[in-house]
Short mmCIF file of C-alpha atoms and ligand atoms in Angstrom, two decimals:
data_model
loop_
_atom_site.label_atom_id
_atom_site.label_comp_id
_atom_site.label_asym_id
_atom_site.label_seq_id
_atom_site.Cartn_x
_atom_site.Cartn_y
_atom_site.Cartn_z
CA MET W 1 113.18 82.66 162.27
CA TYR W 2 110.91 80.87 159.81
CA ARG W 3 108.38 80.86 162.27
CA SER W 4 108.31 84.45 162.95
CA LEU W 5 108.92 85.09 159.69
CA LEU W 6 105.19 83.36 159.35
CA LEU W 7 103.33 85.11 162.04
CA PHE W 8 104.46 88.19 160.37
CA SER W 9 103.03 87.66 157.19
CA PHE W 10 99.94 86.85 158.37
CA PHE W 11 99.54 89.40 160.02
CA ALA W 12 100.26 92.05 157.16
CA CYS W 13 98.62 89.73 155.61
CA SER W 14 94.75 90.09 157.67
CA THR W 15 95.33 94.07 158.65
CA SER W 16 95.56 94.65 154.97
CA PHE W 17 92.67 92.65 154.79
CA ALA W 18 90.65 94.56 157.46
CA GLN W 19 92.05 97.83 155.73
CA ASN W 20 90.46 97.05 152.17
CA ASN W 21 87.50 95.61 153.37
CA ASP W 22 87.22 99.01 154.86
CA GLN W 23 88.12 100.59 152.49
CA THR W 24 85.75 98.62 149.68
CA THR W 25 82.81 99.44 151.95
CA ILE W 26 83.19 102.70 152.23
CA ARG W 27 83.67 103.23 148.66
CA GLU W 28 80.45 101.74 148.31
CA ILE W 29 78.43 103.77 150.82
CA PHE W 30 79.73 106.90 148.92
CA ASN W 31 79.00 105.40 145.04
CA GLN W 32 75.45 104.84 147.15
CA ALA W 33 74.89 108.17 148.32
CA LEU W 34 76.20 109.70 145.06
CA SER W 35 74.14 107.26 142.53
CA ARG W 36 71.59 106.53 144.38
CA GLY W 37 71.12 108.37 147.15
CA GLU W 38 67.27 109.76 149.00
CA SER W 39 68.56 112.04 151.18
CA HIS W 40 68.10 114.96 148.17
CA ASN W 41 64.69 113.88 148.26
CA MET W 42 63.72 113.74 151.77
CA LEU W 43 65.25 117.59 151.86
CA ARG W 44 62.92 118.46 150.07
CA GLU W 45 59.94 117.52 151.30
CA LEU W 46 60.47 117.99 154.77
CA CYS W 47 61.54 121.71 153.35
CA VAL W 48 59.47 122.73 150.43
CA ASP W 49 56.17 120.05 151.10
CA ILE W 50 56.49 121.11 154.72
CA GLY W 51 58.20 124.34 155.11
CA PRO W 52 58.89 126.65 158.76
CA ARG W 53 59.25 124.33 161.56
CA LEU W 54 59.08 126.30 164.96
CA SER W 55 58.57 124.62 167.83
CA GLY W 56 55.15 123.96 168.62
CA SER W 57 54.05 125.50 165.10
CA PRO W 58 51.69 122.83 162.78
CA GLY W 59 55.28 122.30 160.20
CA ALA W 60 56.50 121.10 163.47
CA ALA W 61 54.27 118.58 163.72
CA ALA W 62 54.24 117.85 160.37
CA ALA W 63 58.13 117.13 160.09
CA VAL W 64 57.38 114.84 163.23
CA GLU W 65 54.77 113.24 161.27
CA TRP W 66 56.91 112.80 158.22
CA SER W 67 60.24 111.58 160.19
CA ARG W 68 58.42 109.21 161.84
CA HIS W 69 56.34 108.07 158.32
CA LYS W 70 60.35 108.04 156.53
CA MET W 71 61.91 105.73 158.69
CA ASN W 72 58.71 103.20 158.67
CA GLU W 73 58.92 103.19 154.41
CA TYR W 74 62.61 102.61 154.93
CA GLY W 75 62.39 99.59 157.36
CA PHE W 76 63.95 100.23 160.06
CA ASP W 77 63.38 98.34 162.73
CA SER W 78 62.05 100.15 164.89
CA VAL W 79 60.25 103.77 164.98
CA TRP W 80 59.28 106.07 167.52
CA LEU W 81 57.93 109.11 169.73
CA GLN W 82 59.64 110.57 172.71
CA PRO W 83 57.23 113.19 173.55
CA VAL W 84 58.79 117.16 175.35
CA MET W 85 57.08 119.97 176.03
CA VAL W 86 57.75 123.00 174.81
CA PRO W 87 58.47 126.59 174.16
CA HIS W 88 55.91 127.61 171.96
CA TRP W 89 56.67 131.15 170.52
CA VAL W 90 54.86 133.31 167.78
CA ARG W 91 55.81 135.80 165.87
CA GLY W 92 53.00 137.50 164.35
CA GLN W 93 52.75 139.95 162.07
CA GLN W 94 56.11 141.42 160.46
CA GLU W 95 57.99 144.22 161.94
CA ILE W 96 59.21 147.45 161.85
CA GLY W 97 61.97 149.51 162.24
CA ARG W 98 61.61 152.68 161.57
CA ILE W 99 64.58 155.11 161.30
CA VAL W 100 62.38 158.60 162.21
CA ASN W 101 62.93 162.28 161.38
CA SER W 102 67.41 161.57 160.57
CA LYS W 103 68.83 165.68 159.47
CA LYS W 104 70.06 163.31 156.03
CA ILE W 105 67.32 160.95 154.84
CA GLY W 106 63.81 161.26 157.06
CA ASN W 107 61.81 158.86 157.80
CA LYS W 108 62.52 155.06 156.40
CA GLU W 109 61.87 151.89 156.86
CA VAL W 110 65.02 148.93 158.10
CA SER W 111 64.63 145.57 158.23
CA ILE W 112 64.15 144.44 160.54
CA THR W 113 63.26 140.80 162.47
CA SER W 114 62.13 139.89 165.86
CA LEU W 115 64.89 138.00 167.72
CA GLY W 116 63.12 134.57 169.03
CA GLY W 117 61.65 134.56 173.01
CA SER W 118 61.42 138.24 172.68
CA ILE W 119 58.67 139.76 174.22
CA GLY W 120 56.54 142.27 171.02
CA THR W 121 56.31 145.37 171.50
CA GLY W 122 52.31 145.73 171.15
CA PRO W 123 50.35 147.61 168.44
CA ALA W 124 51.35 151.00 170.62
CA GLY W 125 54.95 150.14 169.09
CA ILE W 126 58.28 151.65 170.82
CA SER W 127 60.33 155.08 169.33
CA ALA W 128 63.33 156.35 171.05
CA SER W 129 66.39 157.87 170.77
CA ILE W 130 69.39 155.42 169.68
CA ILE W 131 72.63 154.51 171.79
CA GLU W 132 75.55 152.35 169.66
CA VAL W 133 77.99 149.86 171.56
CA LYS W 134 80.20 147.42 170.55
CA ASN W 135 80.39 144.96 173.33
CA PHE W 136 78.96 144.97 177.18
CA ASP W 137 82.31 146.70 178.28
CA GLU W 138 81.17 149.70 176.47
CA LEU W 139 77.87 149.44 177.88
CA LYS W 140 78.96 149.65 181.23
CA GLN W 141 80.88 152.50 180.95
CA LEU W 142 77.57 154.45 179.35
CA GLY W 143 75.64 153.61 182.59
CA ALA W 144 72.90 156.26 183.27
CA LYS W 145 73.16 157.40 179.44
CA VAL W 146 71.31 154.13 178.14
CA GLN W 147 68.18 154.74 180.95
CA GLY W 148 65.37 155.13 177.93
CA LYS W 149 67.07 154.89 174.50
CA ILE W 150 67.32 151.72 171.98
CA VAL W 151 70.83 150.20 172.63
CA PHE W 152 72.17 149.37 169.10
CA PHE W 153 74.54 146.38 169.95
CA ASN W 154 76.91 146.55 166.82
CA ARG W 155 80.08 144.55 166.64
CA PRO W 156 80.27 142.53 163.42
CA MET W 157 81.54 138.54 163.56
CA ASP W 158 84.84 139.19 162.77
CA PRO W 159 85.45 138.61 159.15
CA THR W 160 88.85 137.10 159.47
CA LYS W 161 87.96 134.35 161.15
CA ILE W 162 88.38 131.54 158.62
CA ASN W 163 86.08 129.11 160.82
CA THR W 164 83.02 131.41 159.66
CA PHE W 165 81.49 129.63 163.58
CA ALA W 166 84.68 131.07 166.27
CA ALA W 167 83.13 134.39 164.13
CA TYR W 168 79.63 133.85 164.97
CA GLY W 169 80.88 132.57 168.94
CA GLY W 170 82.50 135.32 168.75
CA ALA W 171 79.91 138.01 168.43
CA VAL W 172 76.02 136.68 169.67
CA ASP W 173 76.79 137.23 173.06
CA GLN W 174 74.92 140.38 171.93
CA ARG W 175 72.25 138.88 170.20
CA GLY W 176 71.44 136.16 173.11
CA ASN W 177 72.38 138.43 176.08
CA GLY W 178 72.20 142.06 175.07
CA ALA W 179 69.00 142.64 176.48
CA VAL W 180 69.24 141.55 179.79
CA GLU W 181 72.62 144.25 179.87
CA ALA W 182 70.92 146.69 178.14
CA ALA W 183 67.31 146.07 180.89
CA LYS W 184 70.11 146.20 184.05
CA LEU W 185 70.86 149.57 182.80
CA GLY W 186 66.78 151.08 181.45
CA ALA W 187 66.72 150.75 177.82
CA VAL W 188 63.55 149.70 175.82
CA ALA W 189 64.49 147.61 173.62
CA VAL W 190 67.78 146.29 171.91
CA LEU W 191 68.50 146.63 168.32
CA VAL W 192 71.20 143.58 167.70
CA ARG W 193 73.15 143.84 164.20
CA SER W 194 72.52 140.14 162.59
CA MET W 195 74.76 137.49 163.09
CA GLY W 196 76.27 137.61 159.15
CA THR W 197 79.32 137.30 157.65
CA GLY W 198 78.32 139.91 154.76
CA ILE W 199 76.35 143.15 153.70
CA GLU W 200 72.33 141.33 153.83
CA PRO W 201 69.45 143.46 152.62
CA TYR W 202 67.84 140.86 155.37
CA PRO W 203 68.25 140.03 158.34
CA HIS W 204 68.98 136.78 160.86
CA THR W 205 66.98 136.01 163.93
CA GLY W 206 67.84 133.77 166.89
CA GLY W 207 67.78 132.48 170.07
CA MET W 208 67.62 135.32 173.02
CA ARG W 209 67.33 134.90 176.82
CA TYR W 210 66.09 136.68 180.14
CA VAL W 211 66.75 136.21 183.31
CA THR W 212 64.38 136.31 186.07
CA GLY W 213 64.76 139.40 188.78
CA VAL W 214 65.57 141.71 185.40
CA LYS W 215 62.81 143.86 182.97
CA LEU W 216 61.86 141.74 179.83
CA ILE W 217 62.88 144.08 177.11
CA PRO W 218 62.23 143.32 173.16
CA GLY W 219 64.87 142.55 171.39
CA VAL W 220 65.14 142.53 167.36
CA ALA W 221 67.66 142.12 164.72
CA ILE W 222 68.56 144.39 161.59
CA SER W 223 69.83 143.63 158.94
CA THR W 224 73.48 144.15 158.29
CA LYS W 225 72.70 146.71 155.50
CA ASP W 226 70.93 148.95 158.00
CA ALA W 227 73.12 148.02 160.46
CA GLU W 228 76.11 149.99 158.77
CA LEU W 229 73.42 152.77 157.81
CA LEU W 230 72.52 153.16 160.61
CA SER W 231 75.67 153.25 162.06
CA LYS W 232 77.10 155.83 160.02
CA LEU W 233 74.01 157.92 160.82
CA LEU W 234 74.29 158.15 163.90
CA LYS W 235 78.07 160.02 163.91
CA ASP W 236 76.82 162.73 162.76
CA GLU W 237 72.88 162.53 164.74
CA LYS W 238 73.28 161.29 168.18
CA ASP W 239 69.96 162.41 169.29
CA LEU W 240 68.15 160.11 166.35
CA GLN W 241 64.77 158.30 166.62
CA PHE W 242 63.82 154.79 165.92
CA TYR W 243 60.29 153.53 165.94
CA LEU W 244 59.68 149.86 166.87
CA GLU W 245 56.87 147.33 166.18
CA THR W 246 56.65 144.05 167.21
CA HIS W 247 53.63 141.71 167.86
CA CYS W 248 55.59 138.24 169.12
CA GLN W 249 54.68 136.89 171.85
CA ILE W 250 54.84 133.86 174.62
CA LEU W 251 52.82 131.13 174.63
CA GLU W 252 52.11 128.10 177.04
CA ASP W 253 54.22 125.49 176.40
CA ALA W 254 53.60 123.06 173.58
CA PRO W 255 53.74 119.01 172.80
CA SER W 256 55.41 117.88 171.02
CA PHE W 257 58.46 114.53 170.17
CA ASN W 258 61.62 113.65 168.86
CA VAL W 259 61.30 111.18 166.65
CA VAL W 260 63.98 108.24 166.85
CA GLY W 261 65.01 105.48 164.96
CA GLU W 262 66.76 102.33 164.89
CA ILE W 263 69.12 99.77 163.30
CA ARG W 264 69.08 96.71 166.48
CA GLY W 265 72.63 95.63 166.21
CA GLY W 266 74.40 92.18 167.00
CA GLU W 267 76.95 91.32 168.53
CA TYR W 268 76.93 94.14 170.96
CA LYS W 269 73.43 95.35 170.56
CA ASP W 270 73.08 96.83 174.03
CA GLU W 271 75.84 99.72 172.43
CA ILE W 272 74.27 102.50 170.60
CA ILE W 273 75.68 105.31 167.90
CA VAL W 274 73.57 108.34 167.81
CA VAL W 275 73.30 109.76 164.57
CA GLY W 276 71.14 113.71 164.40
CA GLY W 277 69.73 116.61 163.61
CA HIS W 278 67.77 118.95 165.08
CA LEU W 279 63.83 118.77 163.04
CA ASP W 280 63.05 121.82 164.07
CA SER W 281 63.66 125.50 162.64
CA TRP W 282 63.66 128.64 162.53
CA ASP W 283 59.79 130.07 161.28
CA LEU W 284 61.42 132.58 158.84
CA ALA W 285 62.53 129.99 155.71
CA GLN W 286 63.15 126.10 155.60
CA GLY W 287 65.68 125.62 157.11
CA ALA W 288 67.19 123.69 154.32
CA HIS W 289 70.86 123.83 156.20
CA ASP W 290 70.05 124.96 159.61
CA ASP W 291 69.00 121.34 160.05
CA GLY W 292 66.63 120.14 157.78
CA ALA W 293 69.90 119.00 156.29
CA GLY W 294 71.70 117.39 159.59
CA CYS W 295 68.19 115.70 160.02
CA VAL W 296 68.04 113.76 156.71
CA GLN W 297 71.55 112.93 156.43
CA SER W 298 70.86 110.96 159.92
CA ILE W 299 68.03 109.43 158.77
CA GLU W 300 70.06 108.26 155.37
CA VAL W 301 73.27 106.94 157.18
CA LEU W 302 71.11 103.98 158.45
CA ARG W 303 69.16 103.46 155.43
CA LEU W 304 72.19 103.48 153.72
CA LEU W 305 74.16 101.18 155.56
CA LYS W 306 70.50 98.81 155.73
CA SER W 307 69.82 98.60 151.94
CA MET W 308 73.96 97.70 152.05
CA GLY W 309 72.38 94.80 153.40
CA TYR W 310 75.08 95.51 156.56
CA LYS W 311 74.29 93.63 160.21
CA PRO W 312 75.81 95.90 162.55
CA LYS W 313 77.06 95.16 165.57
CA ARG W 314 76.10 97.77 167.85
CA THR W 315 72.60 99.18 167.78
CA ILE W 316 72.99 102.38 165.84
CA ARG W 317 69.79 105.31 166.17
CA ALA W 318 69.12 108.56 164.36
CA VAL W 319 67.61 110.60 165.94
CA MET W 320 65.43 114.06 165.08
CA PHE W 321 66.01 116.60 168.01
CA MET W 322 62.94 119.24 168.32
CA ASN W 323 63.79 122.52 169.92
CA GLU W 324 67.37 123.10 169.62
CA GLU W 325 66.65 126.69 168.67
CA ASN W 326 64.92 127.75 171.12
CA GLY W 327 65.51 125.30 173.88
CA LEU W 328 67.59 122.77 173.96
CA ARG W 329 63.96 120.44 175.09
CA GLY W 330 64.12 117.16 172.80
CA GLY W 331 68.27 116.95 173.14
CA THR W 332 67.45 117.44 177.24
CA LYS W 333 64.27 115.09 176.63
CA TYR W 334 67.04 112.69 174.86
CA ALA W 335 69.28 112.40 177.49
CA GLU W 336 67.33 112.27 180.28
CA LEU W 337 65.47 109.35 178.74
CA ALA W 338 69.33 107.23 178.16
CA LEU W 339 69.89 107.50 181.41
CA GLN W 340 66.53 106.63 183.23
CA ASN W 341 66.70 103.64 180.79
CA LYS W 342 69.87 102.57 181.51
CA GLU W 343 71.03 103.16 177.93
CA LYS W 344 74.57 102.97 177.24
CA HIS W 345 76.19 105.45 174.20
CA ILE W 346 79.11 104.61 172.64
CA ALA W 347 79.59 107.83 170.52
CA ALA W 348 76.91 110.45 169.19
CA ILE W 349 77.26 112.26 166.26
CA GLU W 350 75.35 115.60 165.57
CA SER W 351 75.25 117.03 161.78
CA ASP W 352 74.05 121.10 162.91
CA ARG W 353 76.61 122.86 160.13
CA GLY W 354 74.79 122.80 156.65
CA GLY W 355 74.77 120.40 154.02
CA TYR W 356 78.24 121.95 152.49
CA THR W 357 81.43 119.72 151.45
CA PRO W 358 82.58 117.52 154.08
CA ARG W 359 85.66 118.38 155.51
CA GLY W 360 86.00 116.16 158.49
CA PHE W 361 84.27 115.90 162.01
CA THR W 362 85.48 117.58 165.66
CA MET W 363 85.52 115.44 168.36
CA SER W 364 84.75 115.90 172.31
CA GLY W 365 85.60 113.21 174.91
CA SER W 366 88.25 111.05 175.99
CA GLU W 367 91.82 111.19 174.23
CA ASN W 368 91.70 106.82 173.89
CA SER W 369 88.17 107.52 171.47
CA LYS W 370 89.80 110.45 169.44
CA SER W 371 93.02 108.92 168.64
CA ILE W 372 91.11 105.60 167.48
CA ILE W 373 89.07 107.82 165.54
CA LYS W 374 91.95 109.78 164.29
CA SER W 375 93.79 106.22 162.91
CA TRP W 376 90.92 106.46 160.63
CA LYS W 377 91.64 108.68 158.23
CA PRO W 378 93.48 108.22 155.98
CA LEU W 379 90.08 106.07 155.23
CA PHE W 380 88.71 109.10 154.51
CA GLU W 381 91.34 111.20 152.34
CA PRO W 382 89.71 110.33 149.41
CA TYR W 383 86.48 111.49 149.82
CA ASP W 384 88.14 115.04 151.00
CA LEU W 385 88.12 114.60 154.43
CA TRP W 386 91.05 115.61 156.38
CA ASP W 387 90.56 117.80 159.50
CA PHE W 388 90.05 115.55 162.08
CA ASN W 389 91.35 118.17 165.10
CA GLN W 390 88.59 120.27 165.93
CA GLU W 391 87.07 120.04 169.43
CA GLY W 392 83.00 120.39 169.43
CA GLY W 393 80.06 118.44 169.03
CA GLY W 394 76.78 119.61 168.68
CA ALA W 395 74.25 121.23 170.83
CA ASP W 396 71.53 118.50 170.97
CA ILE W 397 73.77 115.46 171.94
CA GLY W 398 75.42 117.92 174.32
CA PRO W 399 73.49 117.17 177.04
CA LEU W 400 74.93 113.77 177.19
CA ILE W 401 78.03 114.73 178.18
CA SER W 402 77.08 113.84 181.15
CA GLN W 403 76.79 110.02 180.84
CA GLY W 404 80.64 110.75 179.34
CA VAL W 405 79.61 109.88 175.77
CA PHE W 406 82.31 110.99 172.83
CA GLN W 407 80.86 113.70 170.87
CA ILE W 408 81.74 113.72 167.52
CA GLY W 409 79.90 116.79 165.10
CA TYR W 410 80.10 116.43 160.94
CA LEU W 411 82.64 119.20 160.11
CA PRO W 412 81.45 120.46 156.35
CA ASP W 413 82.87 123.92 154.99
CA SER W 414 81.83 126.96 157.14
CA GLN W 415 82.32 129.71 154.38
CA ARG W 416 78.70 130.11 153.10
CA TYR W 417 76.64 128.90 156.57
CA PHE W 418 76.29 132.86 157.96
CA SER W 419 75.10 133.99 154.53
CA ILE W 420 71.74 132.07 154.96
CA HIS W 421 71.74 130.84 158.71
CA HIS W 422 68.01 131.94 160.63
CA THR W 423 67.34 134.04 157.57
CA PRO W 424 64.74 134.05 154.89
CA GLU W 425 67.88 132.50 152.36
CA ASP W 426 67.63 129.43 154.23
CA THR W 427 65.75 127.40 151.32
CA PHE W 428 66.23 123.85 149.67
CA ASP W 429 67.47 125.35 146.50
CA LYS W 430 70.89 126.87 148.42
CA VAL W 431 71.72 122.75 149.13
CA ASP W 432 73.99 121.11 146.93
CA LYS W 433 72.91 117.97 146.30
CA ARG W 434 76.30 116.01 146.12
CA GLU W 435 77.58 118.20 148.24
CA LEU W 436 74.82 116.66 150.91
CA GLU W 437 75.02 113.64 149.60
CA LEU W 438 79.24 113.32 149.95
CA GLY W 439 78.00 114.45 153.74
CA SER W 440 75.52 111.53 154.54
CA ALA W 441 77.75 108.93 153.31
CA SER W 442 81.28 110.46 154.86
CA MET W 443 78.89 110.12 158.34
CA ALA W 444 77.36 106.82 158.13
CA ALA W 445 81.02 105.39 156.76
CA LEU W 446 82.18 107.00 160.43
CA VAL W 447 79.23 105.20 162.26
CA TYR W 448 79.90 101.37 159.94
CA LEU W 449 84.05 102.08 161.80
CA ILE W 450 82.83 102.77 165.18
CA ASP W 451 80.25 99.87 165.05
CA ARG W 452 82.74 97.88 163.74
CA TYR W 453 85.93 98.21 165.84
CA GLY W 454 84.07 99.85 169.18
CA LEU W 455 85.70 103.05 170.23
CA LYS W 456 87.61 101.94 173.70
ZN1 ZN F 1 70.57 124.15 163.88
#
């Protein structure tokens, strides 16, 4: 009886010591991030000094150099580049979208933007009548009526969905596959309602794809405000004409790089924890939330732990992936090299949902690893992180799934992201310093716990 009591109190003591220790360390991570954080300054350099960073552009090349320099400056153990060939698409001069000769409003310019990866119309432009659909089923039912027309995909993101990423997922097929589906029926171009949550005057770009064997037709996005106007006009003017002129081009693939920085571990140095974001952005804006935030938060995770004098057991890596937006070549290359070099990644964390207030983490992989992370929930609750229940990881870390790598996505509040996503509005001033720093600290706290306890 006496002996077991003693044992009990010994274990009780050692458990609470560990918890106190973790609580204290995590408190210190947040203190550092909020009082002496560097993520906001880094984001200013990346977004304001460098600016847009579409794959293959001078901005993307400058961002690669900037990341390498930054991580060297912070004294990480190794910093290196992983060469990768990326698609090189250029927008060219400003697009023209015009409602022609409407009985109600005459000629009217509308706000459009080419979708990434699209071919252009060239200087001659395309003039055709418009046919509106909400989805691919409606399109198929129209059959031969689509021939020679511009198909207008106008299904909004569902505003009743609380998770805006789910609303995005429910609408983005129109942007990604609309041109292929419309071309199969003989359409000459597609006009896609922007993937935005609100009614806005500016369009949202984003990737689209072609498939071999189907004619390539131009794809553009129209602002949600002008989509509403066009739809209203089409109710009374079935043969409304539209003029479209775009100058984008698909060039030869270009050389680029992922940028990797690492702090080597001690006891289990061969076990790697990756934290990353994507360095490329669309050409229309500074890519502050998408995904400058994720990049600087990832660098900040390593910087914070290092500045606190923390000696990791495992190797911790920050990866700036190239080309998430229009090809995922960087993420694919990273996984390919990990396999080739027989690296053992125990977890991959991606931040690519904006630099907003933390809510939790999404997870994908073994149930055992999920329950280990969920058991740390009490350590995160003082910082308002509570959502550890959603499935998911990140696009760039996705290719590591085939190697069995546990996937984690940083999960911030999602309500504002899709009003700026892929638009000229995604700028540095839209990122709140504290929210960004809270995200960096949350990610650093999670990396610390995975490093300390592993996931098995
Ligand atoms: Zn992104």
